[in-house]
CSV table of C-alpha atoms and ligand atoms in Angstrom, one decimal:
chain,number,residue,atom,x,y,z
A,1,MET,CA,28.2,-13.5,-9.5
A,2,SER,CA,25.2,-13.5,-11.8
A,3,LEU,CA,25.5,-11.3,-14.8
A,4,ARG,CA,21.8,-11.2,-15.7
A,5,ARG,CA,20.2,-7.8,-16.0
A,6,LYS,CA,18.3,-6.4,-13.0
A,7,THR,CA,14.6,-7.1,-13.4
A,8,LYS,CA,11.9,-4.8,-11.9
A,9,THR,CA,11.3,-7.3,-9.1
A,10,ASP,CA,15.0,-6.8,-8.0
A,11,ILE,CA,14.5,-3.1,-7.5
A,12,ASP,CA,15.2,-2.1,-3.9
A,13,TYR,CA,12.3,0.3,-3.4
A,14,ALA,CA,13.2,1.0,0.3
A,15,ARG,CA,16.6,2.2,-0.7
A,16,LEU,CA,15.2,4.3,-3.6
A,17,ARG,CA,12.8,5.8,-1.1
A,18,GLU,CA,15.5,6.6,1.4
A,19,LYS,CA,17.6,8.2,-1.3
A,20,MET,CA,14.6,10.3,-2.4
A,21,VAL,CA,14.0,11.6,1.1
A,22,GLU,CA,17.7,12.4,1.5
A,23,ASP,CA,18.4,14.0,-1.9
A,24,GLN,CA,15.1,15.5,-2.8
A,25,LEU,CA,13.7,16.5,0.5
A,26,ARG,CA,16.3,16.9,3.3
A,27,ARG,CA,18.9,18.5,1.0
A,28,ARG,CA,16.3,21.0,-0.1
A,29,ASP,CA,14.2,22.7,2.6
A,30,VAL,CA,11.8,20.0,4.0
A,31,ARG,CA,12.4,19.9,7.8
A,32,ASP,CA,9.2,18.7,9.4
A,33,GLN,CA,9.9,15.4,11.1
A,34,LEU,CA,6.3,14.1,10.6
A,35,VAL,CA,6.5,14.8,6.9
A,36,LEU,CA,9.9,13.2,6.5
A,37,ALA,CA,8.8,10.1,8.4
A,38,ALA,CA,5.6,9.8,6.3
A,39,MET,CA,7.6,10.2,3.0
A,40,SER,CA,10.0,7.6,4.2
A,41,LYS,CA,7.2,5.2,5.1
A,42,VAL,CA,4.6,5.4,2.3
A,43,GLU,CA,5.4,3.0,-0.6
A,44,ARG,CA,5.0,5.5,-3.5
A,45,HIS,CA,5.7,2.8,-6.1
A,46,LEU,CA,2.5,0.9,-5.1
A,47,PHE,CA,0.4,3.9,-6.1
A,48,VAL,CA,1.7,4.5,-9.6
A,49,PRO,CA,0.7,2.3,-12.6
A,50,GLN,CA,2.9,-0.8,-12.9
A,51,LYS,CA,4.7,0.4,-16.0
A,52,HIS,CA,6.0,3.5,-14.2
A,53,ARG,CA,7.0,1.7,-10.9
A,54,SER,CA,10.7,1.7,-11.5
A,55,ARG,CA,10.6,5.5,-11.8
A,56,ALA,CA,8.2,6.2,-8.9
A,57,TYR,CA,10.9,7.8,-6.7
A,58,ASP,CA,12.4,10.0,-9.5
A,59,ASP,CA,12.5,13.8,-8.9
A,60,CYS,CA,9.5,14.5,-11.2
A,61,PRO,CA,5.7,13.9,-11.6
A,62,GLN,CA,4.5,10.6,-13.1
A,63,ALA,CA,1.5,9.9,-15.3
A,64,ILE,CA,-1.3,8.0,-13.6
A,65,GLY,CA,-3.7,7.9,-16.6
A,66,HIS,CA,-6.7,10.0,-17.7
A,67,ASP,CA,-4.3,12.9,-18.4
A,68,GLN,CA,-3.5,13.2,-14.7
A,69,THR,CA,-0.3,13.0,-12.7
A,70,ILE,CA,1.0,12.2,-9.2
A,71,SER,CA,3.0,15.2,-8.1
A,72,GLN,CA,6.8,15.2,-7.8
A,73,PRO,CA,7.8,13.9,-4.3
A,74,TYR,CA,9.2,17.3,-3.3
A,75,ILE,CA,5.9,19.0,-4.1
A,76,VAL,CA,3.9,16.5,-2.1
A,77,ALA,CA,6.2,16.9,0.9
A,78,SER,CA,6.4,20.7,0.7
A,79,MET,CA,2.7,21.2,0.4
A,80,THR,CA,2.1,18.8,3.3
A,81,GLU,CA,4.7,20.7,5.4
A,82,HIS,CA,2.9,24.1,4.6
A,83,LEU,CA,-0.4,22.6,5.9
A,84,ASP,CA,1.0,22.7,9.5
A,85,ILE,CA,-0.9,19.6,10.5
A,86,ASP,CA,-0.3,17.2,13.3
A,87,ARG,CA,-1.8,14.1,15.0
A,88,ASP,CA,-4.9,16.1,16.1
A,89,SER,CA,-5.7,17.5,12.6
A,90,LYS,CA,-8.6,16.8,10.4
A,91,VAL,CA,-7.7,17.3,6.7
A,92,LEU,CA,-9.5,17.6,3.4
A,93,GLU,CA,-7.8,16.9,0.1
A,94,ILE,CA,-9.3,17.9,-3.3
A,95,GLY,CA,-7.9,15.7,-6.1
A,96,THR,CA,-7.3,12.2,-4.8
A,97,GLY,CA,-5.6,11.1,-8.0
A,98,CYS,CA,-3.9,7.7,-7.2
A,99,GLY,CA,-4.2,8.2,-3.4
A,100,TYR,CA,-0.5,8.8,-2.6
A,101,GLN,CA,-0.9,12.3,-1.1
A,102,SER,CA,-3.9,11.0,0.9
A,103,ALA,CA,-1.7,8.3,2.4
A,104,ILE,CA,1.0,10.8,3.3
A,105,LEU,CA,-1.7,12.9,5.1
A,106,ALA,CA,-3.1,9.9,6.9
A,107,GLU,CA,0.4,9.1,8.3
A,108,ILE,CA,0.3,12.5,10.0
A,109,ALA,CA,-3.3,13.6,10.7
A,110,ARG,CA,-6.1,12.1,12.8
A,111,LYS,CA,-8.6,11.9,9.9
A,112,VAL,CA,-8.4,12.4,6.2
A,113,TYR,CA,-11.2,13.1,3.7
A,114,THR,CA,-10.5,13.2,-0.1
A,115,ILE,CA,-12.5,13.9,-3.2
A,116,GLU,CA,-11.9,12.9,-6.8
A,117,ARG,CA,-13.9,13.7,-9.9
A,118,ILE,CA,-12.7,11.1,-12.4
A,119,PRO,CA,-14.5,7.9,-11.6
A,120,GLN,CA,-11.6,5.6,-12.8
A,121,LEU,CA,-9.1,7.4,-10.6
A,122,TYR,CA,-11.5,7.4,-7.6
A,123,THR,CA,-11.8,3.6,-8.0
A,124,MET,CA,-8.0,3.2,-8.5
A,125,ALA,CA,-7.2,5.3,-5.4
A,126,ARG,CA,-9.6,3.4,-3.2
A,127,ARG,CA,-8.0,0.1,-4.3
A,128,ASN,CA,-4.5,1.5,-3.8
A,129,LEU,CA,-5.4,2.8,-0.3
A,130,GLN,CA,-7.1,-0.5,0.7
A,131,GLN,CA,-4.2,-2.6,-0.5
A,132,THR,CA,-1.6,-0.5,1.3
A,133,GLY,CA,-3.6,-0.5,4.5
A,134,TYR,CA,-5.0,3.0,4.6
A,135,ARG,CA,-8.6,1.9,5.2
A,136,ASP,CA,-9.5,4.8,7.4
A,137,ILE,CA,-9.5,7.5,4.7
A,138,GLU,CA,-12.9,8.7,3.6
A,139,CYS,CA,-13.0,8.9,-0.2
A,140,ARG,CA,-15.7,10.6,-2.1
A,141,PHE,CA,-16.4,10.7,-5.9
A,142,GLY,CA,-17.5,14.1,-7.1
A,143,ASP,CA,-16.6,17.8,-7.6
A,144,GLY,CA,-14.4,19.0,-4.8
A,145,SER,CA,-15.4,22.6,-5.5
A,146,ALA,CA,-18.1,22.2,-2.9
A,147,GLY,CA,-15.8,20.8,-0.3
A,148,TRP,CA,-17.2,18.3,2.2
A,149,PRO,CA,-19.6,20.4,4.4
A,150,GLU,CA,-20.8,17.5,6.6
A,151,ALA,CA,-17.3,16.8,7.8
A,152,ALA,CA,-16.2,20.5,8.2
A,153,PRO,CA,-14.4,22.3,9.7
A,154,PHE,CA,-11.0,21.2,8.6
A,155,ASP,CA,-7.6,22.1,10.1
A,156,GLY,CA,-6.0,21.7,6.7
A,157,ILE,CA,-7.3,21.8,3.2
A,158,ILE,CA,-5.0,20.8,0.3
A,159,VAL,CA,-6.0,21.2,-3.3
A,160,THR,CA,-3.8,19.3,-5.8
A,161,ALA,CA,-5.1,20.8,-9.0
A,162,ALA,CA,-4.7,24.4,-10.2
A,163,ALA,CA,-7.8,26.5,-9.9
A,164,PRO,CA,-8.7,29.9,-11.4
A,165,ARG,CA,-9.9,31.0,-7.9
A,166,VAL,CA,-10.5,29.6,-4.5
A,167,PRO,CA,-13.9,27.9,-4.2
A,168,GLU,CA,-15.8,29.9,-1.6
A,169,ALA,CA,-16.9,26.7,0.1
A,170,LEU,CA,-13.3,25.8,1.0
A,171,PHE,CA,-12.9,29.1,3.0
A,172,ASP,CA,-16.2,28.4,4.7
A,173,GLN,CA,-15.0,24.9,5.8
A,174,LEU,CA,-11.7,26.1,7.2
A,175,ALA,CA,-11.4,25.8,11.0
A,176,PRO,CA,-10.1,28.7,13.1
A,177,GLN,CA,-6.3,28.7,12.7
A,178,GLY,CA,-6.8,26.4,9.7
A,179,VAL,CA,-4.6,26.4,6.6
A,180,LEU,CA,-5.6,26.1,2.9
A,181,VAL,CA,-2.9,25.3,0.4
A,182,ILE,CA,-3.9,25.6,-3.3
A,183,PRO,CA,-2.2,26.2,-6.7
A,184,LEU,CA,-3.9,29.2,-8.3
A,185,GLU,CA,-3.7,30.3,-11.9
A,186,VAL,CA,-2.5,33.9,-11.7
A,187,GLY,CA,-2.0,36.1,-14.7
A,188,GLY,CA,-3.2,33.5,-17.3
A,189,LEU,CA,-3.4,29.8,-17.7
A,190,HIS,CA,0.3,29.2,-17.8
A,191,HIS,CA,1.4,30.8,-14.6
A,192,GLN,CA,0.4,29.1,-11.4
A,193,ASP,CA,1.5,30.1,-7.8
A,194,LEU,CA,1.1,27.9,-4.8
A,195,ILE,CA,-0.8,29.9,-2.3
A,196,LYS,CA,-1.2,29.4,1.5
A,197,PHE,CA,-4.2,30.9,3.2
A,198,HIS,CA,-4.1,31.0,7.0
A,199,ARG,CA,-7.3,31.7,9.0
A,200,THR,CA,-6.3,34.0,11.9
A,201,PRO,CA,-8.5,35.8,14.5
A,202,GLN,CA,-7.9,38.9,12.3
A,203,GLY,CA,-9.0,37.3,9.1
A,204,ILE,CA,-7.5,35.2,6.3
A,205,VAL,CA,-3.9,35.9,5.6
A,206,ARG,CA,-2.6,35.1,2.0
A,207,GLU,CA,1.0,34.1,1.4
A,208,THR,CA,2.5,33.3,-2.1
A,209,LEU,CA,4.9,30.3,-1.7
A,210,TYR,CA,6.4,29.5,-5.1
A,211,GLN,CA,5.6,28.9,-8.8
A,212,VAL,CA,4.1,25.5,-9.6
A,213,ARG,CA,2.7,23.5,-12.5
A,214,PHE,CA,-0.4,21.4,-11.8
A,215,VAL,CA,-3.2,19.9,-13.9
A,216,PRO,CA,-6.3,22.1,-14.0
A,217,MET,CA,-9.1,21.9,-11.4
A,218,ARG,CA,-12.3,21.1,-13.2
A,219,GLY,CA,-16.0,21.5,-12.2
A,220,ASP,CA,-17.9,24.4,-10.7
A,221,VAL,CA,-14.8,26.3,-9.9
A,222,GLU,CA,-14.4,26.9,-13.7
A,223,GLU,CA,-17.6,28.9,-13.9
B,301,LIG,N1,-3.0,14.1,-5.0
B,301,LIG,C1,-2.9,13.2,-6.1
B,301,LIG,C2,-2.0,12.0,-5.9
B,301,LIG,O1,-1.4,11.9,-4.9
B,301,LIG,O2,-2.0,11.2,-6.8
B,301,LIG,C3,-2.5,13.9,-7.4
B,301,LIG,C4,-3.6,14.7,-7.9
B,301,LIG,S1,-3.5,15.2,-9.6
B,301,LIG,C5,-2.2,16.3,-9.7
B,301,LIG,C6,-5.0,16.2,-9.6
B,301,LIG,C7,-6.3,15.5,-9.4
B,301,LIG,O3,-7.3,16.4,-9.1
B,301,LIG,C8,-6.7,14.7,-10.6
B,301,LIG,O4,-6.9,13.3,-10.2
B,301,LIG,C9,-8.0,15.3,-11.0
B,301,LIG,O5,-8.9,14.5,-11.6
B,301,LIG,C10,-8.5,15.9,-9.7
B,301,LIG,N2,-9.5,17.0,-9.8
B,301,LIG,C11,-9.5,18.0,-10.7
B,301,LIG,N3,-10.5,18.8,-10.5
B,301,LIG,C12,-11.2,18.3,-9.4
B,301,LIG,C13,-12.4,18.6,-8.7
B,301,LIG,N4,-13.1,19.7,-9.0
B,301,LIG,N5,-12.8,17.8,-7.7
B,301,LIG,C14,-12.1,16.7,-7.4
B,301,LIG,N6,-10.9,16.3,-8.0
B,301,LIG,C15,-10.5,17.1,-9.0
């Protein structure tokens, strides 16, 4: 038996991913089979910077550069589950980051659109998505506060940065029965709640899910 220390190339990422799904998702409250299958499949370690790869499946967010993060696996899964999407859905994501959440959405939905405002992350996400085979995702560089009007309406809209308010354009671009999931700063900068808005025939229904901690959403939404 070799006594040499395990190198990074020896790491069994498939096993780490399986354990992440079991311990962090199934043992908590993630039940949607489409979400669990997507989280089991997408190779999260290929989306994070090389130096953080060995920790990609840890139960916490990871730095992706430019003061931004990839969310904790549980938060990615839970937000996706709350979107209530399926194979027929068209989805918009604001805040592409490294592209991991976009890949999870693409495993479930018919079509995914995603917007990122930091040019280096936009480029990195496109490269990550190309290299991992998610070539069908539409990526846009810019301020997601305006949504993506040409591609609307969306069955699901997910915002992965904390906003002081919901950009009006996102409500306008939500399909009938559509769901918008967004972290909102409530009662000051340091308290954020994850909010689910559901468009019903009677109007928009607001539900507070749980407290979260996201990087801030920048751009027009700040005005
Ligand atoms: N979903 C990402 C992933 O899987 O890596 C993580 C997103 S990170 C928590 C939040 C991202 O939102 C950052 O990349 C940030 O630059 C981006 N962002 C912030 N404000 C934005 C805006 N107005 N429009 C588009 N992207 C924005």
